[in-house]
JSON list of C-alpha atoms in Angstrom, two decimals:
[
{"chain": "A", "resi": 23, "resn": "UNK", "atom": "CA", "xyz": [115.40, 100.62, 90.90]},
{"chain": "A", "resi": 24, "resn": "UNK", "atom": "CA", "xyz": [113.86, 98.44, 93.74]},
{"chain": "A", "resi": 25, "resn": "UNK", "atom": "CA", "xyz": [114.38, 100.59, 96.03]},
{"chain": "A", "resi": 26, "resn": "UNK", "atom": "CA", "xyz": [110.87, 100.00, 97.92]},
{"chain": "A", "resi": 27, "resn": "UNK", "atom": "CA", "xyz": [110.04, 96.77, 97.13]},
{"chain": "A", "resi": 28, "resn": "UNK", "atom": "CA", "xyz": [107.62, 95.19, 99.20]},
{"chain": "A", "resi": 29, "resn": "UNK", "atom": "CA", "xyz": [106.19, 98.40, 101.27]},
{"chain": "A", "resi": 30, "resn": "UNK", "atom": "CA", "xyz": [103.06, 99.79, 100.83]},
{"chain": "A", "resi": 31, "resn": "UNK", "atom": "CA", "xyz": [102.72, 103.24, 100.60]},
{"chain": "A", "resi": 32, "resn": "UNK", "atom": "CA", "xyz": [99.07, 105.96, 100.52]},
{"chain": "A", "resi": 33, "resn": "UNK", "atom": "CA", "xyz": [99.46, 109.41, 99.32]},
{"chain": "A", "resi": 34, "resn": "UNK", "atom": "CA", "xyz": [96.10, 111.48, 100.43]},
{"chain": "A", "resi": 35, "resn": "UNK", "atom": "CA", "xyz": [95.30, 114.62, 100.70]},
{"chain": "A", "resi": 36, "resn": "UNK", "atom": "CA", "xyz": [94.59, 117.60, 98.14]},
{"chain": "A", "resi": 37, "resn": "UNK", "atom": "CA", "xyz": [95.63, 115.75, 94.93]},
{"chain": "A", "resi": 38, "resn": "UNK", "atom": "CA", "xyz": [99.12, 117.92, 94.27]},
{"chain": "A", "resi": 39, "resn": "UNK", "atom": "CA", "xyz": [102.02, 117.97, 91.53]},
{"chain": "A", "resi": 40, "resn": "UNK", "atom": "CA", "xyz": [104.12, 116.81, 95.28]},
{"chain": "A", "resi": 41, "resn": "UNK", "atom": "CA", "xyz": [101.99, 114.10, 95.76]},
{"chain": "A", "resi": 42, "resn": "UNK", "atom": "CA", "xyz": [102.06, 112.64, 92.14]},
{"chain": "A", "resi": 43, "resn": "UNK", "atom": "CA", "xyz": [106.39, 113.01, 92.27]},
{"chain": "A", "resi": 44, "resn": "UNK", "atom": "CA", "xyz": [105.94, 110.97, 95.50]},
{"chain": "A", "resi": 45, "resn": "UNK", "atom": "CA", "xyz": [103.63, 108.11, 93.97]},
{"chain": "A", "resi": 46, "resn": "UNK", "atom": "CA", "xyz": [105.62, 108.32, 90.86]},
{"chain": "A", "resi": 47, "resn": "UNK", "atom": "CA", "xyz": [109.03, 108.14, 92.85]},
{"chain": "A", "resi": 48, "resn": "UNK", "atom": "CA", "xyz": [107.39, 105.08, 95.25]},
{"chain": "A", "resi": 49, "resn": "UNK", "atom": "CA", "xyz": [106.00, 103.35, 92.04]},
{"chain": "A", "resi": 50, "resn": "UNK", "atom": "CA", "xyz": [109.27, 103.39, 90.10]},
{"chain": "A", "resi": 51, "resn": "UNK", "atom": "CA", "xyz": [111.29, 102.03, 93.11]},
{"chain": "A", "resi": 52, "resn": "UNK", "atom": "CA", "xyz": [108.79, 99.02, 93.17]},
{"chain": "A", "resi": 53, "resn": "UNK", "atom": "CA", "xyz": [106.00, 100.09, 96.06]},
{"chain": "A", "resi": 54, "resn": "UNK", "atom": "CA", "xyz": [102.67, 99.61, 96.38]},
{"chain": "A", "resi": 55, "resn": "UNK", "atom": "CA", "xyz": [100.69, 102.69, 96.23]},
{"chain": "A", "resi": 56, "resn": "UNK", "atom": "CA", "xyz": [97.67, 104.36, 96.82]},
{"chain": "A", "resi": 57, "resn": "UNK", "atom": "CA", "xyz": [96.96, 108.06, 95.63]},
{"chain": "A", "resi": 58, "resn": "UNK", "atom": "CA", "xyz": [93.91, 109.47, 96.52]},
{"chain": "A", "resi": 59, "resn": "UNK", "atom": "CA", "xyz": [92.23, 111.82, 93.96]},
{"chain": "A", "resi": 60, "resn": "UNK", "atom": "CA", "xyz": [88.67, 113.63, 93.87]},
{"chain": "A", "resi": 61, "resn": "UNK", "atom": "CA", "xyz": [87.21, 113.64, 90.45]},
{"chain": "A", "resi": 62, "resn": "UNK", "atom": "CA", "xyz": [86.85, 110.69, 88.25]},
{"chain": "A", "resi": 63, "resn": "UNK", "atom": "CA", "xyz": [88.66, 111.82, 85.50]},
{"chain": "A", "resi": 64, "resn": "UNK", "atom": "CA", "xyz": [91.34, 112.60, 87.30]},
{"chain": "A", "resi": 65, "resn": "UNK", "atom": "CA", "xyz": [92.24, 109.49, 88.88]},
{"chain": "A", "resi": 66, "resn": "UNK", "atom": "CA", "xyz": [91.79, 107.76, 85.40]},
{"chain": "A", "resi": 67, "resn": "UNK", "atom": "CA", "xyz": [94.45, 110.16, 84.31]},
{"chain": "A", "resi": 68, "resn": "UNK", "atom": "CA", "xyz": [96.63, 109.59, 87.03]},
{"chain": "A", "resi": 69, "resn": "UNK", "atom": "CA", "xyz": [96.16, 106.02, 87.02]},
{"chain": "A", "resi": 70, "resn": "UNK", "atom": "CA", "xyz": [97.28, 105.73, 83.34]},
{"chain": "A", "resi": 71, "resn": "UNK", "atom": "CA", "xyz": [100.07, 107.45, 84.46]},
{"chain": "A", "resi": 72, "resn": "UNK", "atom": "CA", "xyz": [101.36, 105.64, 87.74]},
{"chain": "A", "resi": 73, "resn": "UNK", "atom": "CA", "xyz": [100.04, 102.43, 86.01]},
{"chain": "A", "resi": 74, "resn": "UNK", "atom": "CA", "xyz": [99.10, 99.10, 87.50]},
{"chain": "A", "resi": 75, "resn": "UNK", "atom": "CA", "xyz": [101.11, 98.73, 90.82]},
{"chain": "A", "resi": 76, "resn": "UNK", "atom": "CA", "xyz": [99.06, 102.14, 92.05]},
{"chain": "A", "resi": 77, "resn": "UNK", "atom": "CA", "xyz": [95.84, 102.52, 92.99]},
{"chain": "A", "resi": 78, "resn": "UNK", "atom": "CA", "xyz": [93.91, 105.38, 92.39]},
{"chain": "A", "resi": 79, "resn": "UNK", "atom": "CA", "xyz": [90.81, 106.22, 94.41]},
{"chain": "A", "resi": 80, "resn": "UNK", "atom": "CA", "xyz": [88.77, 108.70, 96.13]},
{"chain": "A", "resi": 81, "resn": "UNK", "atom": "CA", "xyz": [89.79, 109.85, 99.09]},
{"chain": "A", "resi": 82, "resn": "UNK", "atom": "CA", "xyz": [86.67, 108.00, 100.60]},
{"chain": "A", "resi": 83, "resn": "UNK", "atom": "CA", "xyz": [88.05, 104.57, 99.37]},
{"chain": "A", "resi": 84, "resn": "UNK", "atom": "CA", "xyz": [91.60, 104.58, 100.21]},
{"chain": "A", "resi": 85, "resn": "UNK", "atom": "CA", "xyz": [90.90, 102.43, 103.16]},
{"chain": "A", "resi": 86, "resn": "UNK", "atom": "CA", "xyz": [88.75, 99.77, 101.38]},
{"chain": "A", "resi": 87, "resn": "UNK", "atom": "CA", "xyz": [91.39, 99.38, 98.99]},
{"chain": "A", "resi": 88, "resn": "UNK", "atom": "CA", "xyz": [93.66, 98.31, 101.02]},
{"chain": "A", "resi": 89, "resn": "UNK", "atom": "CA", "xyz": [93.20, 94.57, 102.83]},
{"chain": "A", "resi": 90, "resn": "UNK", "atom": "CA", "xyz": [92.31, 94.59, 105.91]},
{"chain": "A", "resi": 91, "resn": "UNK", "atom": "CA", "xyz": [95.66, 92.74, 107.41]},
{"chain": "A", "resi": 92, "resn": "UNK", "atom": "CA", "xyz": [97.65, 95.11, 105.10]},
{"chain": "A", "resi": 93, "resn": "UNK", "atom": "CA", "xyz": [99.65, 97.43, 106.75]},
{"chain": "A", "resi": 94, "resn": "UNK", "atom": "CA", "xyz": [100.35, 101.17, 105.21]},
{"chain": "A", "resi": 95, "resn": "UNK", "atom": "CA", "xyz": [104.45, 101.38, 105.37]},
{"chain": "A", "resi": 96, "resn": "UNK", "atom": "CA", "xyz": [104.55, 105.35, 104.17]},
{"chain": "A", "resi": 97, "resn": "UNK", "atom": "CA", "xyz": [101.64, 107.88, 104.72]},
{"chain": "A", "resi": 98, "resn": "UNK", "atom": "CA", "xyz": [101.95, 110.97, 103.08]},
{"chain": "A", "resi": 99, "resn": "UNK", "atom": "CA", "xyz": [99.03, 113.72, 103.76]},
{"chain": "A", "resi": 100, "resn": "UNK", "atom": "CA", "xyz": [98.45, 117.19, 103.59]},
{"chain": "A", "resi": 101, "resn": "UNK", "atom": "CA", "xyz": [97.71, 117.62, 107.14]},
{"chain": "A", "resi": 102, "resn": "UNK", "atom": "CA", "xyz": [97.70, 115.95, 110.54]},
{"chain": "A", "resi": 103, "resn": "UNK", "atom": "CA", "xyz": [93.49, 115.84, 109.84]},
{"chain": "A", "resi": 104, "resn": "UNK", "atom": "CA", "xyz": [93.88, 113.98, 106.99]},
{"chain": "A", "resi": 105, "resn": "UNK", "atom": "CA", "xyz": [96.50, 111.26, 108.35]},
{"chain": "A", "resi": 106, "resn": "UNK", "atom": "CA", "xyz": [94.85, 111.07, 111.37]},
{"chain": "A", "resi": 107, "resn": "UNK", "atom": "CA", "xyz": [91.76, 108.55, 109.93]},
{"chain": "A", "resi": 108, "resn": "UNK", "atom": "CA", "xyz": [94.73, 106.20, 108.56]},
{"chain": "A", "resi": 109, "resn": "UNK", "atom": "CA", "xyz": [97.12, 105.97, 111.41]},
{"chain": "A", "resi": 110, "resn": "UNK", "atom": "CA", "xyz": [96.04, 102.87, 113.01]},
{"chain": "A", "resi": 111, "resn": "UNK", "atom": "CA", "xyz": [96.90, 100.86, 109.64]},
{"chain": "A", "resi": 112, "resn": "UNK", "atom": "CA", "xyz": [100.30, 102.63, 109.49]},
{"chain": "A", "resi": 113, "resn": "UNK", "atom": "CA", "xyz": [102.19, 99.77, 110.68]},
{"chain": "A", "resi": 114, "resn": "UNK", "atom": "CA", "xyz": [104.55, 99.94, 113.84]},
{"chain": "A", "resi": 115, "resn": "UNK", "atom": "CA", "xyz": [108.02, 100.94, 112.70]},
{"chain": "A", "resi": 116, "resn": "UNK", "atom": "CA", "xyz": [106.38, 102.95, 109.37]},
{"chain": "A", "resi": 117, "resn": "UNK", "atom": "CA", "xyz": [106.80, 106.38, 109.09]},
{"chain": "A", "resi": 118, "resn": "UNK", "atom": "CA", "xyz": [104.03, 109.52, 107.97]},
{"chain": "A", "resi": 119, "resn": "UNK", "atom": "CA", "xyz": [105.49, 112.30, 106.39]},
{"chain": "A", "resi": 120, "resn": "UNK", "atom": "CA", "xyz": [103.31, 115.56, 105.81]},
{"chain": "A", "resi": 121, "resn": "UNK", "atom": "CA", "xyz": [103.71, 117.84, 103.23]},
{"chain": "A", "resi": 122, "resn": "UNK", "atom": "CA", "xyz": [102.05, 121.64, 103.78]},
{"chain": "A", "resi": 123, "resn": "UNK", "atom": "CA", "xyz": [103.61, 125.02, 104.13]},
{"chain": "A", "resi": 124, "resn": "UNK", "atom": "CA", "xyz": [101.28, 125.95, 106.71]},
{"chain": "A", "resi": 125, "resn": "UNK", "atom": "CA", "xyz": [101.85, 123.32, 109.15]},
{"chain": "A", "resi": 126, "resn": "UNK", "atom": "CA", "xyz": [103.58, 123.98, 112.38]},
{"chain": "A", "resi": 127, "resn": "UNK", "atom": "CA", "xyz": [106.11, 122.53, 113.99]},
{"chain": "A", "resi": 128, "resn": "UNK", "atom": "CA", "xyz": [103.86, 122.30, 117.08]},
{"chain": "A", "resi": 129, "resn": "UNK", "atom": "CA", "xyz": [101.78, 119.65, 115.37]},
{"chain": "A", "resi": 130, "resn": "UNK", "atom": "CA", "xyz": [104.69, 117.91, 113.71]},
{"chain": "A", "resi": 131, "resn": "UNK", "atom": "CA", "xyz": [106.05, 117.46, 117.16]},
{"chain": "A", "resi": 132, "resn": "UNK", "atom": "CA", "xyz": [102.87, 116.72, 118.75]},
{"chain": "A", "resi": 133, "resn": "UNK", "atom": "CA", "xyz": [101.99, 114.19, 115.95]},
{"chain": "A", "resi": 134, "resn": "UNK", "atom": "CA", "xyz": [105.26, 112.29, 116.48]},
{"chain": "A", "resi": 135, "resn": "UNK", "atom": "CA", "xyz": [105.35, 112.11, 120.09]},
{"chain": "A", "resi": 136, "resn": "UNK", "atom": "CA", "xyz": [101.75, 110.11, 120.10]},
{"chain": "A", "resi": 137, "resn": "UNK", "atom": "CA", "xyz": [103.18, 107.64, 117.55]},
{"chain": "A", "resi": 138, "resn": "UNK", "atom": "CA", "xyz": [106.63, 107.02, 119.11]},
{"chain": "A", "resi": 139, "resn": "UNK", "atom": "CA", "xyz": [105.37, 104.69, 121.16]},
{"chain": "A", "resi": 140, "resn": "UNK", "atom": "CA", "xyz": [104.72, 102.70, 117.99]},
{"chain": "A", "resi": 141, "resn": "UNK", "atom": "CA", "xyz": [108.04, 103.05, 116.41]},
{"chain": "A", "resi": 142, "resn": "UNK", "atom": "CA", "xyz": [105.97, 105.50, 114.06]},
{"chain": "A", "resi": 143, "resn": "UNK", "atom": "CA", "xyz": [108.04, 108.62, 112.76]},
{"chain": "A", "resi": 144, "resn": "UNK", "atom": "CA", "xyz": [106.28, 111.60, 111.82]},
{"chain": "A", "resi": 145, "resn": "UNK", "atom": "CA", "xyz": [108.30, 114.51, 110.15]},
{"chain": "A", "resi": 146, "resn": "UNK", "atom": "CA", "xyz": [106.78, 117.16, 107.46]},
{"chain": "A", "resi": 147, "resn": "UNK", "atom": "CA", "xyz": [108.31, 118.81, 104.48]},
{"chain": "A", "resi": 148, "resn": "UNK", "atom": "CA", "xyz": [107.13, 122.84, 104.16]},
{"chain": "A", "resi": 149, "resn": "UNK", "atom": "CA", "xyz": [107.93, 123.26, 100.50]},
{"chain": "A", "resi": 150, "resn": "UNK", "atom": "CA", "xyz": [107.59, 127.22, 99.45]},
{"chain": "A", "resi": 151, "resn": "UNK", "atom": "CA", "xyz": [108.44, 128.69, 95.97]},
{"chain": "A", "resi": 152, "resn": "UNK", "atom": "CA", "xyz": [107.73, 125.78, 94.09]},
{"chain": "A", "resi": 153, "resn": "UNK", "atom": "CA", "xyz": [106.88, 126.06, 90.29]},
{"chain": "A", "resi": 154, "resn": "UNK", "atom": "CA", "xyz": [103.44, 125.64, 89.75]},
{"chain": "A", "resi": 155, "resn": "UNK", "atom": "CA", "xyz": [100.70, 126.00, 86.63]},
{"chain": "A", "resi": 156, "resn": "UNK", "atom": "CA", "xyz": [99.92, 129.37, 86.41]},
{"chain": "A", "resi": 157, "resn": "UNK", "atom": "CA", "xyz": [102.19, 130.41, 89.26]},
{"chain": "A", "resi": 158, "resn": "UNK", "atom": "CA", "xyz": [103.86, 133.33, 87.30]},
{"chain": "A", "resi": 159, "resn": "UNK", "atom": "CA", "xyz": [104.76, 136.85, 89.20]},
{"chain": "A", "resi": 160, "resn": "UNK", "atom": "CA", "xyz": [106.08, 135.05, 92.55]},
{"chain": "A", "resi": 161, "resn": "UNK", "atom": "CA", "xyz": [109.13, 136.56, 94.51]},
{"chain": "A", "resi": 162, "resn": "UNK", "atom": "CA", "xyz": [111.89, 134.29, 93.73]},
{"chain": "A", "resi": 163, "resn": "UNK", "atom": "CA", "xyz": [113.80, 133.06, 97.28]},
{"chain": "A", "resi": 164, "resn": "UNK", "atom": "CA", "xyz": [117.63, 133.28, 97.76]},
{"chain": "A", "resi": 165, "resn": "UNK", "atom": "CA", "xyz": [118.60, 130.71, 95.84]},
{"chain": "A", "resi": 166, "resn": "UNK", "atom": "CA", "xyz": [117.19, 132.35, 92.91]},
{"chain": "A", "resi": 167, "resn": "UNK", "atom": "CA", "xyz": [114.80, 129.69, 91.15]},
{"chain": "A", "resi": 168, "resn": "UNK", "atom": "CA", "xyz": [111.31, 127.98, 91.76]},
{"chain": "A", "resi": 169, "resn": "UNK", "atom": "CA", "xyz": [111.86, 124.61, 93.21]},
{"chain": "A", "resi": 170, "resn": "UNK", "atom": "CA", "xyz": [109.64, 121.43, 91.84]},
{"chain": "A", "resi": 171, "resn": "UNK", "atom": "CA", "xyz": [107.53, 119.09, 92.79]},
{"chain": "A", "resi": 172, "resn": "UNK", "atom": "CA", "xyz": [110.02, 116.20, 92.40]},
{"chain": "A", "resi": 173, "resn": "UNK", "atom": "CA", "xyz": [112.45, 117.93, 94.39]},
{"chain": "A", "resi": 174, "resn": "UNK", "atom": "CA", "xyz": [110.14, 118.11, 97.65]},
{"chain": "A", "resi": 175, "resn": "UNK", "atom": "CA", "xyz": [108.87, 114.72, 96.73]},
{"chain": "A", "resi": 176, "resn": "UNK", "atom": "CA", "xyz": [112.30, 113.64, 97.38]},
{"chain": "A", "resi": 177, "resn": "UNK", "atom": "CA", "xyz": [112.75, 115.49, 100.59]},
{"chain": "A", "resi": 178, "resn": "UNK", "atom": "CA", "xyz": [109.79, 113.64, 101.36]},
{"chain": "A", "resi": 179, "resn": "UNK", "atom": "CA", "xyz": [110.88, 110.08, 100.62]},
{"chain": "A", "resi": 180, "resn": "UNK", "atom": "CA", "xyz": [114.01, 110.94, 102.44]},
{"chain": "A", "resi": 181, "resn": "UNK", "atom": "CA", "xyz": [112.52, 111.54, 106.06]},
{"chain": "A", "resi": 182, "resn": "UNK", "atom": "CA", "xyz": [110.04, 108.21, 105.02]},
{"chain": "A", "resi": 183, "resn": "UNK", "atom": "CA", "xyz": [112.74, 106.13, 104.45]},
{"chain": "A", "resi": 184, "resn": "UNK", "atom": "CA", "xyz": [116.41, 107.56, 105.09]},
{"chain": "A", "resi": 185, "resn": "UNK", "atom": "CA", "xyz": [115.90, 109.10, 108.14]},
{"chain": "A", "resi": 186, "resn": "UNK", "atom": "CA", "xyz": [115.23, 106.66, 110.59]},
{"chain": "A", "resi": 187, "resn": "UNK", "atom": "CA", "xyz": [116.79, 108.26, 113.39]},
{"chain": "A", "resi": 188, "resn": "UNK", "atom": "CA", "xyz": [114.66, 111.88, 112.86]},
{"chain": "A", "resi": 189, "resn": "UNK", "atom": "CA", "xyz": [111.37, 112.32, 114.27]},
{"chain": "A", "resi": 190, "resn": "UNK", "atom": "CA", "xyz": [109.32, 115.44, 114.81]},
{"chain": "A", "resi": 191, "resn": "UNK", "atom": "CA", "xyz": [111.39, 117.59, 112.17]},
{"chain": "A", "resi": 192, "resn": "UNK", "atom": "CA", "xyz": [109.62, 120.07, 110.02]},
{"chain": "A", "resi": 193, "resn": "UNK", "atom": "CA", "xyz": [111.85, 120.84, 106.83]},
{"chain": "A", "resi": 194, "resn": "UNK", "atom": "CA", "xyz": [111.75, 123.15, 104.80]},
{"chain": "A", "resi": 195, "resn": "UNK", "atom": "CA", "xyz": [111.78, 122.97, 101.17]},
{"chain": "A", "resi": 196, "resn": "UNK", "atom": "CA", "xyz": [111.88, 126.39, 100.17]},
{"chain": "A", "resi": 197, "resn": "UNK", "atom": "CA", "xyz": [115.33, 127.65, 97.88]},
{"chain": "A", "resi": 198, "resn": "UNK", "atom": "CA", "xyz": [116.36, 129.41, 101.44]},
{"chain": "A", "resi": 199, "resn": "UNK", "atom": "CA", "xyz": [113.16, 131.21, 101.91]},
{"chain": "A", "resi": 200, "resn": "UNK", "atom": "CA", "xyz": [112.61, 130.50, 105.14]},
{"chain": "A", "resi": 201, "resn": "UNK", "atom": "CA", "xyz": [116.25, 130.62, 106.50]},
{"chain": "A", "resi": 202, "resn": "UNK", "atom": "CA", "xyz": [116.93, 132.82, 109.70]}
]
């Protein structure tokens, strides 16, 4: 699958099960990636897994690994604070997705509407329920399972890539949690 050939993608942010699908997702459609990771051992592990078209660094060297007329394509964070320090390489016409539960639509919105200007869309995915190590004992939503990680991951790589005419949405990936 070539899916993404030739963009360059950075996944930051608290080093998640989501953020791995999405590197893993980017990686196998041909992208360039950056994850950022905190301890040493686990961005060896995670670099053995993505292998050698991803880059795995601390979250203090994500910038210095990429050049410096390189242009990010895809940013997916955690939250608006961590995008922000990355925004001017996301190139014009790119797209930033965010991927929290707790962030508001508010900031989604807000978020997009200083980037429009640059072609830049900004959406987040609010996944809820999702299986996670550990995570036993949780109240299952309507549709009666635990989502995954790969299943918000692709949420996520929808509004980066598929979506070109949204901006500003927050969507939820939640099994109907969430729903009115």
């Amino acid at each position: 699958m070539t899916k993404y050939t030739g963009l360059t993608a950075v996944v930051v942010g608290e080093a998640t099960a989501i953020g791995l699908a999405v590197a893993k997702r980017l990686v196998e459609g041909g992208a360039r990636v950056v994850l950022a990771a905190r301890a040493a051992e686990e961005r060896r592990r995670l670099g053995d897994e993505l292998g050698s078209t991803a880059r795995v660094v601390a979250p203090s060297g994500v910038a210095g690994c990429l050049a410096s007329g390189d242009a990010v394509d895809l940013l997916f964070a955690d939250v608006v604070a961590t995008a922000r320090p990355l925004l001017a390489r996301v190139g014009d016409g790119g797209a930033v997705v965010l991927m929290t539960p707790a962030l508001s639509p508010a900031a989604v919105h807000a978020l997009a509407a200083e980037l429009v200007s640059r072609g830049i869309r900004v959406n987040a995915v609010a996944p809820g329920c999702i299986s996670a190590p550990g995570g036993a004992g949780v109240p299952l939503p309507p549709l009666g399972r635990l989502g995954a990680a790969e299943e918000v991951a692709r949420a996520a790589l929808f509004l980066a890539t598929d979506a070109t005419f949204t901006t500003g949405v927050r969507f939820p990936v939640d099994g109907g949690l969430s729903r009115p």
